JSON list of C-alpha atoms and ligand atoms in Angstrom, two decimals:
[
{"chain": "A", "resi": 26, "resn": "MET", "atom": "CA", "xyz": [-0.18, -0.18, -0.14]},
{"chain": "A", "resi": 27, "resn": "GLU", "atom": "CA", "xyz": [1.58, 3.29, -1.32]},
{"chain": "A", "resi": 28, "resn": "GLN", "atom": "CA", "xyz": [0.49, 5.59, 1.04]},
{"chain": "A", "resi": 29, "resn": "LEU", "atom": "CA", "xyz": [1.68, 3.35, 3.94]},
{"chain": "A", "resi": 30, "resn": "LYS", "atom": "CA", "xyz": [5.24, 3.01, 2.58]},
{"chain": "A", "resi": 31, "resn": "ARG", "atom": "CA", "xyz": [5.36, 6.72, 2.14]},
{"chain": "A", "resi": 32, "resn": "ALA", "atom": "CA", "xyz": [4.14, 7.38, 5.55]},
{"chain": "A", "resi": 33, "resn": "ILE", "atom": "CA", "xyz": [6.76, 4.86, 6.88]},
{"chain": "A", "resi": 34, "resn": "GLU", "atom": "CA", "xyz": [9.62, 6.07, 4.79]},
{"chain": "A", "resi": 35, "resn": "GLU", "atom": "CA", "xyz": [8.58, 9.98, 5.73]},
{"chain": "A", "resi": 36, "resn": "ARG", "atom": "CA", "xyz": [7.68, 9.64, 9.45]},
{"chain": "A", "resi": 37, "resn": "GLY", "atom": "CA", "xyz": [9.15, 6.24, 10.45]},
{"chain": "A", "resi": 38, "resn": "SER", "atom": "CA", "xyz": [12.33, 5.72, 12.06]},
{"chain": "A", "resi": 39, "resn": "VAL", "atom": "CA", "xyz": [14.57, 3.06, 13.20]},
{"chain": "A", "resi": 40, "resn": "LEU", "atom": "CA", "xyz": [15.21, 2.38, 16.70]},
{"chain": "A", "resi": 41, "resn": "THR", "atom": "CA", "xyz": [17.72, -0.08, 17.66]},
{"chain": "A", "resi": 42, "resn": "GLU", "atom": "CA", "xyz": [17.37, -4.06, 17.79]},
{"chain": "A", "resi": 43, "resn": "GLY", "atom": "CA", "xyz": [15.18, -4.17, 14.68]},
{"chain": "A", "resi": 44, "resn": "VAL", "atom": "CA", "xyz": [12.28, -1.87, 16.14]},
{"chain": "A", "resi": 45, "resn": "LEU", "atom": "CA", "xyz": [10.29, 0.41, 13.87]},
{"chain": "A", "resi": 46, "resn": "LYS", "atom": "CA", "xyz": [9.28, 3.66, 15.19]},
{"chain": "A", "resi": 47, "resn": "VAL", "atom": "CA", "xyz": [5.76, 4.86, 13.83]},
{"chain": "A", "resi": 48, "resn": "ASP", "atom": "CA", "xyz": [4.25, 6.73, 16.64]},
{"chain": "A", "resi": 49, "resn": "GLN", "atom": "CA", "xyz": [3.83, 9.84, 14.51]},
{"chain": "A", "resi": 50, "resn": "PHE", "atom": "CA", "xyz": [0.89, 8.34, 12.61]},
{"chain": "A", "resi": 51, "resn": "LEU", "atom": "CA", "xyz": [-0.11, 4.47, 14.34]},
{"chain": "A", "resi": 52, "resn": "ASN", "atom": "CA", "xyz": [1.09, 4.08, 17.66]},
{"chain": "A", "resi": 53, "resn": "HIS", "atom": "CA", "xyz": [0.83, 7.20, 19.72]},
{"chain": "A", "resi": 54, "resn": "GLN", "atom": "CA", "xyz": [-0.42, 10.29, 17.72]},
{"chain": "A", "resi": 55, "resn": "ILE", "atom": "CA", "xyz": [-2.95, 8.59, 14.69]},
{"chain": "A", "resi": 56, "resn": "ASP", "atom": "CA", "xyz": [-3.38, 9.89, 11.08]},
{"chain": "A", "resi": 57, "resn": "THR", "atom": "CA", "xyz": [-6.82, 9.45, 10.88]},
{"chain": "A", "resi": 58, "resn": "SER", "atom": "CA", "xyz": [-7.06, 9.70, 6.92]},
{"chain": "A", "resi": 59, "resn": "LEU", "atom": "CA", "xyz": [-4.41, 7.21, 6.55]},
{"chain": "A", "resi": 60, "resn": "MET", "atom": "CA", "xyz": [-6.29, 4.79, 8.98]},
{"chain": "A", "resi": 61, "resn": "ILE", "atom": "CA", "xyz": [-9.35, 5.27, 6.76]},
{"chain": "A", "resi": 62, "resn": "ASN", "atom": "CA", "xyz": [-7.57, 3.83, 3.77]},
{"chain": "A", "resi": 63, "resn": "ILE", "atom": "CA", "xyz": [-5.73, 1.12, 5.89]},
{"chain": "A", "resi": 64, "resn": "GLY", "atom": "CA", "xyz": [-9.33, 0.16, 6.63]},
{"chain": "A", "resi": 65, "resn": "LYS", "atom": "CA", "xyz": [-10.78, 0.08, 3.10]},
{"chain": "A", "resi": 66, "resn": "GLU", "atom": "CA", "xyz": [-7.66, -1.73, 1.88]},
{"chain": "A", "resi": 67, "resn": "PHE", "atom": "CA", "xyz": [-8.13, -4.66, 4.41]},
{"chain": "A", "resi": 68, "resn": "VAL", "atom": "CA", "xyz": [-11.81, -4.88, 3.08]},
{"chain": "A", "resi": 69, "resn": "ARG", "atom": "CA", "xyz": [-10.41, -5.15, -0.52]},
{"chain": "A", "resi": 70, "resn": "ARG", "atom": "CA", "xyz": [-7.99, -7.67, 0.74]},
{"chain": "A", "resi": 71, "resn": "PHE", "atom": "CA", "xyz": [-10.97, -9.68, 2.32]},
{"chain": "A", "resi": 72, "resn": "ASP", "atom": "CA", "xyz": [-13.59, -9.03, 0.05]},
{"chain": "A", "resi": 73, "resn": "ASP", "atom": "CA", "xyz": [-14.27, -12.68, -0.22]},
{"chain": "A", "resi": 74, "resn": "CYS", "atom": "CA", "xyz": [-14.50, -13.76, 3.04]},
{"chain": "A", "resi": 75, "resn": "LYS", "atom": "CA", "xyz": [-17.91, -12.73, 4.29]},
{"chain": "A", "resi": 76, "resn": "ILE", "atom": "CA", "xyz": [-16.69, -11.44, 7.46]},
{"chain": "A", "resi": 77, "resn": "THR", "atom": "CA", "xyz": [-18.97, -10.80, 10.45]},
{"chain": "A", "resi": 78, "resn": "ARG", "atom": "CA", "xyz": [-16.67, -9.55, 13.28]},
{"chain": "A", "resi": 79, "resn": "VAL", "atom": "CA", "xyz": [-13.29, -7.89, 13.61]},
{"chain": "A", "resi": 80, "resn": "LEU", "atom": "CA", "xyz": [-10.84, -8.94, 16.21]},
{"chain": "A", "resi": 81, "resn": "THR", "atom": "CA", "xyz": [-7.80, -6.97, 17.60]},
{"chain": "A", "resi": 82, "resn": "ILE", "atom": "CA", "xyz": [-5.78, -6.64, 20.60]},
{"chain": "A", "resi": 83, "resn": "GLU", "atom": "CA", "xyz": [-5.30, -3.23, 22.42]},
{"chain": "A", "resi": 84, "resn": "SER", "atom": "CA", "xyz": [-4.06, -0.61, 22.18]},
{"chain": "A", "resi": 85, "resn": "SER", "atom": "CA", "xyz": [-2.33, -0.14, 18.83]},
{"chain": "A", "resi": 86, "resn": "GLY", "atom": "CA", "xyz": [-4.53, -2.45, 16.93]},
{"chain": "A", "resi": 87, "resn": "ILE", "atom": "CA", "xyz": [-7.57, -0.74, 17.40]},
{"chain": "A", "resi": 88, "resn": "ALA", "atom": "CA", "xyz": [-7.24, 2.28, 15.20]},
{"chain": "A", "resi": 89, "resn": "PRO", "atom": "CA", "xyz": [-7.06, 0.57, 11.95]},
{"chain": "A", "resi": 90, "resn": "SER", "atom": "CA", "xyz": [-9.28, -2.40, 12.83]},
{"chain": "A", "resi": 91, "resn": "PHE", "atom": "CA", "xyz": [-11.92, 0.35, 13.94]},
{"chain": "A", "resi": 92, "resn": "MET", "atom": "CA", "xyz": [-11.72, 1.61, 10.17]},
{"chain": "A", "resi": 93, "resn": "ALA", "atom": "CA", "xyz": [-12.11, -1.82, 8.57]},
{"chain": "A", "resi": 94, "resn": "ALA", "atom": "CA", "xyz": [-14.97, -2.90, 10.81]},
{"chain": "A", "resi": 95, "resn": "ASN", "atom": "CA", "xyz": [-16.72, 0.36, 10.07]},
{"chain": "A", "resi": 96, "resn": "GLU", "atom": "CA", "xyz": [-16.26, -0.20, 6.35]},
{"chain": "A", "resi": 97, "resn": "LEU", "atom": "CA", "xyz": [-17.27, -3.79, 7.05]},
{"chain": "A", "resi": 98, "resn": "ASN", "atom": "CA", "xyz": [-20.22, -2.82, 8.84]},
{"chain": "A", "resi": 99, "resn": "VAL", "atom": "CA", "xyz": [-19.60, -5.29, 11.48]},
{"chain": "A", "resi": 100, "resn": "PRO", "atom": "CA", "xyz": [-18.80, -5.11, 15.14]},
{"chain": "A", "resi": 101, "resn": "LEU", "atom": "CA", "xyz": [-15.05, -4.67, 16.30]},
{"chain": "A", "resi": 102, "resn": "VAL", "atom": "CA", "xyz": [-13.91, -6.10, 19.32]},
{"chain": "A", "resi": 103, "resn": "PHE", "atom": "CA", "xyz": [-10.51, -5.65, 21.17]},
{"chain": "A", "resi": 104, "resn": "ALA", "atom": "CA", "xyz": [-8.94, -8.35, 23.27]},
{"chain": "A", "resi": 105, "resn": "ARG", "atom": "CA", "xyz": [-8.01, -6.92, 26.80]},
{"chain": "A", "resi": 106, "resn": "LYS", "atom": "CA", "xyz": [-4.51, -7.45, 28.16]},
{"chain": "A", "resi": 107, "resn": "LYS", "atom": "CA", "xyz": [-6.10, -6.43, 31.72]},
{"chain": "A", "resi": 108, "resn": "LYS", "atom": "CA", "xyz": [-9.17, -7.60, 32.68]},
{"chain": "A", "resi": 109, "resn": "SER", "atom": "CA", "xyz": [-12.02, -4.89, 33.10]},
{"chain": "A", "resi": 110, "resn": "LEU", "atom": "CA", "xyz": [-13.57, -4.20, 36.32]},
{"chain": "A", "resi": 111, "resn": "THR", "atom": "CA", "xyz": [-16.92, -4.84, 34.86]},
{"chain": "A", "resi": 112, "resn": "MET", "atom": "CA", "xyz": [-15.81, -8.18, 33.07]},
{"chain": "A", "resi": 113, "resn": "SER", "atom": "CA", "xyz": [-17.18, -11.22, 34.20]},
{"chain": "A", "resi": 114, "resn": "ASP", "atom": "CA", "xyz": [-15.51, -14.54, 34.16]},
{"chain": "A", "resi": 115, "resn": "ASN", "atom": "CA", "xyz": [-17.53, -15.45, 31.14]},
{"chain": "A", "resi": 116, "resn": "VAL", "atom": "CA", "xyz": [-14.42, -15.18, 29.18]},
{"chain": "A", "resi": 117, "resn": "TYR", "atom": "CA", "xyz": [-11.82, -16.74, 26.62]},
{"chain": "A", "resi": 118, "resn": "THR", "atom": "CA", "xyz": [-8.25, -16.27, 27.75]},
{"chain": "A", "resi": 119, "resn": "SER", "atom": "CA", "xyz": [-4.79, -17.10, 25.98]},
{"chain": "A", "resi": 120, "resn": "SER", "atom": "CA", "xyz": [-1.40, -15.92, 26.93]},
{"chain": "A", "resi": 121, "resn": "ILE", "atom": "CA", "xyz": [0.81, -14.21, 24.39]},
{"chain": "A", "resi": 122, "resn": "TYR", "atom": "CA", "xyz": [4.82, -13.89, 25.39]},
{"chain": "A", "resi": 123, "resn": "SER", "atom": "CA", "xyz": [5.95, -10.66, 23.51]},
{"chain": "A", "resi": 124, "resn": "PHE", "atom": "CA", "xyz": [9.82, -11.22, 22.48]},
{"chain": "A", "resi": 125, "resn": "THR", "atom": "CA", "xyz": [10.10, -7.54, 21.78]},
{"chain": "A", "resi": 126, "resn": "LYS", "atom": "CA", "xyz": [8.89, -6.48, 25.46]},
{"chain": "A", "resi": 127, "resn": "GLN", "atom": "CA", "xyz": [9.95, -9.97, 27.21]},
{"chain": "A", "resi": 128, "resn": "GLU", "atom": "CA", "xyz": [6.68, -10.33, 29.05]},
{"chain": "A", "resi": 129, "resn": "THR", "atom": "CA", "xyz": [3.82, -12.45, 28.95]},
{"chain": "A", "resi": 130, "resn": "ASN", "atom": "CA", "xyz": [0.36, -11.03, 28.75]},
{"chain": "A", "resi": 131, "resn": "GLU", "atom": "CA", "xyz": [-2.96, -12.58, 29.50]},
{"chain": "A", "resi": 132, "resn": "ILE", "atom": "CA", "xyz": [-5.58, -11.57, 26.89]},
{"chain": "A", "resi": 133, "resn": "THR", "atom": "CA", "xyz": [-9.14, -11.69, 27.39]},
{"chain": "A", "resi": 134, "resn": "VAL", "atom": "CA", "xyz": [-12.38, -11.62, 25.14]},
{"chain": "A", "resi": 135, "resn": "SER", "atom": "CA", "xyz": [-16.15, -11.82, 26.58]},
{"chain": "A", "resi": 136, "resn": "LYS", "atom": "CA", "xyz": [-17.66, -14.95, 25.45]},
{"chain": "A", "resi": 137, "resn": "ASN", "atom": "CA", "xyz": [-20.71, -12.50, 24.54]},
{"chain": "A", "resi": 138, "resn": "PHE", "atom": "CA", "xyz": [-18.89, -11.27, 21.68]},
{"chain": "A", "resi": 139, "resn": "LEU", "atom": "CA", "xyz": [-17.68, -14.32, 19.83]},
{"chain": "A", "resi": 140, "resn": "SER", "atom": "CA", "xyz": [-19.86, -17.11, 18.59]},
{"chain": "A", "resi": 141, "resn": "PRO", "atom": "CA", "xyz": [-19.54, -20.66, 16.22]},
{"chain": "A", "resi": 142, "resn": "LYS", "atom": "CA", "xyz": [-21.13, -18.65, 13.37]},
{"chain": "A", "resi": 143, "resn": "ASP", "atom": "CA", "xyz": [-18.83, -15.69, 13.28]},
{"chain": "A", "resi": 144, "resn": "HIS", "atom": "CA", "xyz": [-16.37, -15.39, 10.41]},
{"chain": "A", "resi": 145, "resn": "VAL", "atom": "CA", "xyz": [-13.65, -13.35, 12.21]},
{"chain": "A", "resi": 146, "resn": "LEU", "atom": "CA", "xyz": [-10.95, -10.74, 10.69]},
{"chain": "A", "resi": 147, "resn": "ILE", "atom": "CA", "xyz": [-8.23, -10.39, 13.03]},
{"chain": "A", "resi": 148, "resn": "ILE", "atom": "CA", "xyz": [-6.23, -7.20, 12.53]},
{"chain": "A", "resi": 149, "resn": "ASP", "atom": "CA", "xyz": [-2.95, -6.07, 14.36]},
{"chain": "A", "resi": 150, "resn": "ASP", "atom": "CA", "xyz": [-0.56, -2.94, 13.85]},
{"chain": "A", "resi": 151, "resn": "PHE", "atom": "CA", "xyz": [2.38, -5.16, 13.83]},
{"chain": "A", "resi": 152, "resn": "LEU", "atom": "CA", "xyz": [3.84, -8.59, 12.86]},
{"chain": "A", "resi": 153, "resn": "ALA", "atom": "CA", "xyz": [7.15, -9.61, 14.28]},
{"chain": "A", "resi": 154, "resn": "ASN", "atom": "CA", "xyz": [7.02, -12.92, 16.12]},
{"chain": "A", "resi": 155, "resn": "GLY", "atom": "CA", "xyz": [3.35, -13.84, 15.65]},
{"chain": "A", "resi": 156, "resn": "HIS", "atom": "CA", "xyz": [2.43, -14.50, 19.31]},
{"chain": "A", "resi": 157, "resn": "ALA", "atom": "CA", "xyz": [-0.39, -11.87, 19.48]},
{"chain": "A", "resi": 158, "resn": "ALA", "atom": "CA", "xyz": [-1.88, -13.00, 16.17]},
{"chain": "A", "resi": 159, "resn": "LEU", "atom": "CA", "xyz": [-1.65, -16.66, 17.20]},
{"chain": "A", "resi": 160, "resn": "GLY", "atom": "CA", "xyz": [-3.27, -15.71, 20.67]},
{"chain": "A", "resi": 161, "resn": "LEU", "atom": "CA", "xyz": [-6.01, -14.28, 18.78]},
{"chain": "A", "resi": 162, "resn": "THR", "atom": "CA", "xyz": [-6.70, -17.16, 16.68]},
{"chain": "A", "resi": 163, "resn": "ASP", "atom": "CA", "xyz": [-6.79, -19.27, 19.70]},
{"chain": "A", "resi": 164, "resn": "ILE", "atom": "CA", "xyz": [-9.49, -17.20, 21.25]},
{"chain": "A", "resi": 165, "resn": "VAL", "atom": "CA", "xyz": [-11.42, -17.37, 17.64]},
{"chain": "A", "resi": 166, "resn": "GLU", "atom": "CA", "xyz": [-10.91, -21.36, 17.83]},
{"chain": "A", "resi": 167, "resn": "GLN", "atom": "CA", "xyz": [-11.95, -21.69, 21.44]},
{"chain": "A", "resi": 168, "resn": "ALA", "atom": "CA", "xyz": [-15.32, -19.73, 20.48]},
{"chain": "A", "resi": 169, "resn": "GLY", "atom": "CA", "xyz": [-15.87, -22.45, 17.77]},
{"chain": "A", "resi": 170, "resn": "ALA", "atom": "CA", "xyz": [-15.86, -19.36, 15.17]},
{"chain": "A", "resi": 171, "resn": "THR", "atom": "CA", "xyz": [-13.46, -19.38, 12.24]},
{"chain": "A", "resi": 172, "resn": "VAL", "atom": "CA", "xyz": [-10.61, -17.33, 11.33]},
{"chain": "A", "resi": 173, "resn": "ALA", "atom": "CA", "xyz": [-11.28, -15.66, 7.85]},
{"chain": "A", "resi": 174, "resn": "GLY", "atom": "CA", "xyz": [-7.74, -14.30, 7.68]},
{"chain": "A", "resi": 175, "resn": "ILE", "atom": "CA", "xyz": [-5.00, -11.78, 9.76]},
{"chain": "A", "resi": 176, "resn": "GLY", "atom": "CA", "xyz": [-4.71, -8.36, 8.47]},
{"chain": "A", "resi": 177, "resn": "ILE", "atom": "CA", "xyz": [-1.35, -6.60, 9.52]},
{"chain": "A", "resi": 178, "resn": "VAL", "atom": "CA", "xyz": [-0.79, -3.08, 8.89]},
{"chain": "A", "resi": 179, "resn": "ILE", "atom": "CA", "xyz": [3.21, -3.40, 9.20]},
{"chain": "A", "resi": 180, "resn": "GLU", "atom": "CA", "xyz": [4.90, -6.83, 8.81]},
{"chain": "A", "resi": 181, "resn": "LYS", "atom": "CA", "xyz": [8.34, -7.28, 9.92]},
{"chain": "A", "resi": 182, "resn": "SER", "atom": "CA", "xyz": [9.29, -9.85, 7.40]},
{"chain": "A", "resi": 183, "resn": "PHE", "atom": "CA", "xyz": [12.98, -10.66, 8.76]},
{"chain": "A", "resi": 184, "resn": "GLN", "atom": "CA", "xyz": [11.37, -12.07, 11.86]},
{"chain": "A", "resi": 185, "resn": "ASP", "atom": "CA", "xyz": [9.47, -15.35, 11.91]},
{"chain": "A", "resi": 186, "resn": "GLY", "atom": "CA", "xyz": [5.74, -14.13, 12.40]},
{"chain": "A", "resi": 187, "resn": "ARG", "atom": "CA", "xyz": [4.31, -14.93, 8.74]},
{"chain": "A", "resi": 188, "resn": "LYS", "atom": "CA", "xyz": [5.91, -18.08, 8.86]},
{"chain": "A", "resi": 189, "resn": "THR", "atom": "CA", "xyz": [4.62, -19.63, 11.93]},
{"chain": "A", "resi": 190, "resn": "ILE", "atom": "CA", "xyz": [1.09, -18.26, 11.29]},
{"chain": "A", "resi": 191, "resn": "GLU", "atom": "CA", "xyz": [1.23, -19.70, 7.75]},
{"chain": "A", "resi": 192, "resn": "GLU", "atom": "CA", "xyz": [2.15, -23.16, 9.14]},
{"chain": "A", "resi": 193, "resn": "GLU", "atom": "CA", "xyz": [-0.94, -23.07, 11.27]},
{"chain": "A", "resi": 194, "resn": "GLY", "atom": "CA", "xyz": [-2.74, -22.45, 7.98]},
{"chain": "A", "resi": 195, "resn": "TYR", "atom": "CA", "xyz": [-3.79, -19.00, 8.20]},
{"chain": "A", "resi": 196, "resn": "ARG", "atom": "CA", "xyz": [-3.93, -16.51, 5.62]},
{"chain": "A", "resi": 197, "resn": "VAL", "atom": "CA", "xyz": [-1.76, -13.41, 6.31]},
{"chain": "A", "resi": 198, "resn": "GLU", "atom": "CA", "xyz": [-2.12, -9.86, 4.34]},
{"chain": "A", "resi": 199, "resn": "SER", "atom": "CA", "xyz": [0.14, -7.40, 5.30]},
{"chain": "A", "resi": 200, "resn": "LEU", "atom": "CA", "xyz": [0.04, -3.80, 4.21]},
{"chain": "A", "resi": 201, "resn": "ALA", "atom": "CA", "xyz": [3.36, -3.10, 4.36]},
{"chain": "A", "resi": 202, "resn": "ARG", "atom": "CA", "xyz": [6.35, -5.62, 4.50]},
{"chain": "A", "resi": 203, "resn": "ILE", "atom": "CA", "xyz": [9.72, -4.71, 5.81]},
{"chain": "A", "resi": 204, "resn": "GLN", "atom": "CA", "xyz": [12.74, -6.75, 4.55]},
{"chain": "A", "resi": 205, "resn": "SER", "atom": "CA", "xyz": [15.10, -5.36, 6.87]},
{"chain": "A", "resi": 206, "resn": "LEU", "atom": "CA", "xyz": [16.20, -2.01, 9.16]},
{"chain": "A", "resi": 207, "resn": "HIS", "atom": "CA", "xyz": [19.85, -2.67, 8.94]},
{"chain": "A", "resi": 208, "resn": "ASP", "atom": "CA", "xyz": [22.04, 0.21, 9.30]},
{"chain": "A", "resi": 209, "resn": "SER", "atom": "CA", "xyz": [19.01, 2.31, 10.02]},
{"chain": "A", "resi": 210, "resn": "LYS", "atom": "CA", "xyz": [17.63, 2.31, 6.44]},
{"chain": "A", "resi": 211, "resn": "ILE", "atom": "CA", "xyz": [13.97, 0.67, 5.74]},
{"chain": "A", "resi": 212, "resn": "THR", "atom": "CA", "xyz": [14.25, -1.41, 3.06]},
{"chain": "A", "resi": 213, "resn": "PHE", "atom": "CA", "xyz": [10.53, -2.94, 1.93]},
{"chain": "A", "resi": 214, "resn": "LEU", "atom": "CA", "xyz": [10.38, -6.52, 0.41]},
{"chain": "A", "resi": 215, "resn": "ASN", "atom": "CA", "xyz": [11.30, -6.52, -2.93]},
{"chain": "A", "resi": 216, "resn": "ASP", "atom": "CA", "xyz": [12.47, -2.68, -2.76]},
{"chain": "A", "resi": 217, "resn": "LEU", "atom": "CA", "xyz": [15.88, -1.07, -2.71]},
{"chain": "A", "resi": 218, "resn": "PRO", "atom": "CA", "xyz": [16.97, 0.63, 0.33]},
{"chain": "A", "resi": 219, "resn": "ILE", "atom": "CA", "xyz": [15.72, 4.30, 1.10]},
{"chain": "A", "resi": 220, "resn": "ASN", "atom": "CA", "xyz": [17.94, 6.49, 3.41]},
{"chain": "A", "resi": 221, "resn": "ASN", "atom": "CA", "xyz": [16.30, 6.92, 6.90]},
{"chain": "A", "resi": 222, "resn": "LYS", "atom": "CA", "xyz": [17.09, 8.93, 9.87]},
{"chain": "A", "resi": 223, "resn": "ILE", "atom": "CA", "xyz": [17.96, 7.38, 13.13]},
{"chain": "A", "resi": 224, "resn": "ALA", "atom": "CA", "xyz": [15.13, 7.88, 15.85]},
{"chain": "A", "resi": 225, "resn": "LYS", "atom": "CA", "xyz": [16.05, 10.51, 18.61]},
{"chain": "B", "resi": 307, "resn": "LIG", "atom": "P1", "xyz": [4.63, -10.50, 18.06]},
{"chain": "B", "resi": 307, "resn": "LIG", "atom": "O1", "xyz": [2.86, -10.45, 18.52]},
{"chain": "B", "resi": 307, "resn": "LIG", "atom": "O2", "xyz": [4.23, -10.48, 16.51]},
{"chain": "B", "resi": 307, "resn": "LIG", "atom": "O3", "xyz": [5.17, -11.83, 18.77]},
{"chain": "B", "resi": 307, "resn": "LIG", "atom": "O4", "xyz": [5.37, -9.27, 18.46]},
{"chain": "B", "resi": 307, "resn": "LIG", "atom": "P2", "xyz": [6.42, -8.89, 19.85]},
{"chain": "B", "resi": 307, "resn": "LIG", "atom": "O5", "xyz": [5.26, -10.05, 21.02]},
{"chain": "B", "resi": 307, "resn": "LIG", "atom": "O6", "xyz": [7.24, -9.15, 19.51]},
{"chain": "B", "resi": 307, "resn": "LIG", "atom": "O7", "xyz": [5.71, -7.51, 19.96]},
{"chain": "B", "resi": 307, "resn": "LIG", "atom": "C1", "xyz": [4.79, -7.13, 21.12]},
{"chain": "B", "resi": 307, "resn": "LIG", "atom": "C2", "xyz": [4.59, -5.78, 21.17]},
{"chain": "B", "resi": 307, "resn": "LIG", "atom": "O8", "xyz": [5.48, -4.90, 20.49]},
{"chain": "B", "resi": 307, "resn": "LIG", "atom": "C3", "xyz": [3.42, -5.24, 20.30]},
{"chain": "B", "resi": 307, "resn": "LIG", "atom": "O9", "xyz": [2.81, -4.04, 20.79]},
{"chain": "B", "resi": 307, "resn": "LIG", "atom": "C4", "xyz": [3.53, -5.16, 18.76]},
{"chain": "B", "resi": 307, "resn": "LIG", "atom": "O10", "xyz": [2.96, -4.11, 18.07]},
{"chain": "B", "resi": 307, "resn": "LIG", "atom": "C5", "xyz": [5.05, -4.31, 19.46]},
{"chain": "B", "resi": 307, "resn": "LIG", "atom": "N1", "xyz": [6.00, -4.55, 18.26]},
{"chain": "B", "resi": 307, "resn": "LIG", "atom": "C6", "xyz": [6.89, -5.39, 17.78]},
{"chain": "B", "resi": 307, "resn": "LIG", "atom": "N2", "xyz": [7.68, -4.82, 16.98]},
{"chain": "B", "resi": 307, "resn": "LIG", "atom": "C7", "xyz": [7.68, -3.77, 16.70]},
{"chain": "B", "resi": 307, "resn": "LIG", "atom": "C8", "xyz": [8.41, -2.56, 15.68]},
{"chain": "B", "resi": 307, "resn": "LIG", "atom": "O11", "xyz": [8.93, -2.67, 15.36]},
{"chain": "B", "resi": 307, "resn": "LIG", "atom": "N3", "xyz": [7.72, -1.34, 16.20]},
{"chain": "B", "resi": 307, "resn": "LIG", "atom": "C9", "xyz": [6.89, -1.10, 16.97]},
{"chain": "B", "resi": 307, "resn": "LIG", "atom": "N4", "xyz": [6.22, 0.51, 17.01]},
{"chain": "B", "resi": 307, "resn": "LIG", "atom": "N5", "xyz": [6.12, -1.91, 17.83]},
{"chain": "B", "resi": 307, "resn": "LIG", "atom": "C10", "xyz": [6.42, -3.20, 17.38]},
{"chain": "B", "resi": 307, "resn": "LIG", "atom": "P3", "xyz": [2.00, -4.25, 22.28]},
{"chain": "B", "resi": 307, "resn": "LIG", "atom": "O12", "xyz": [2.59, -4.52, 23.32]},
{"chain": "B", "resi": 307, "resn": "LIG", "atom": "O13", "xyz": [0.60, -4.83, 22.04]},
{"chain": "B", "resi": 307, "resn": "LIG", "atom": "O14", "xyz": [1.87, -2.46, 22.09]},
{"chain": "B", "resi": 307, "resn": "LIG", "atom": "P4", "xyz": [0.51, -1.69, 21.84]},
{"chain": "B", "resi": 307, "resn": "LIG", "atom": "O15", "xyz": [-0.49, -2.26, 20.90]},
{"chain": "B", "resi": 307, "resn": "LIG", "atom": "O16", "xyz": [-0.10, -1.49, 23.35]},
{"chain": "B", "resi": 307, "resn": "LIG", "atom": "O17", "xyz": [0.81, -0.37, 21.35]}
]
């Protein structure tokens, strides 16, 4: 998706350890018009899937998922990393280990918001090792629902996430695929390196 790649090139920056900083438009400040187009692009790519619900994980997955769900006219559900005060014990849970953050989170979704009839589109902002996405597929499977596919805004193709998810038999669509962040340069898959600034 060209608009997204341009945003990454112009407003993203490379941190150490292969981490891309995109807080100018995705992880902190949100570029709403870019999110609208990201939502439309997800809908275009999963056009054939008869989606009934979109599932993501708080917090940065919510903005792009909101736009896709709105475009599809279906509900958006987000998995919580901390159980809310009002949440009953009637929940699905899954444990996800974050390699980037070196911590495990127990994610939770109320059983009221997923049913066996659902065809669920899972969306997340980043795909690194795939643990968050697989935690969400685990929850969909617990509900007896169908995973229609997994939509990712930014895939770090130099990590194992896509491979791990595809080995489990799920379809992945990523709107931007990053081959490398070596030497503070962002290289998209099949593209030549572009000069990029180092994050301050
Ligand atoms: P995985 O789910 O694919 O295995 O990834 P991992 O555990 O490594 O990622 C954990 C968190 O770090 C996730 O955010 C993920 O979006 C984020 N992350 C991973 N790689 C990058 C990166 O290169 N740049 C940025 N900006 N984030 C990255 P989270 O903890 O769920 O945070 P948030 O959604 O509350 O913002």
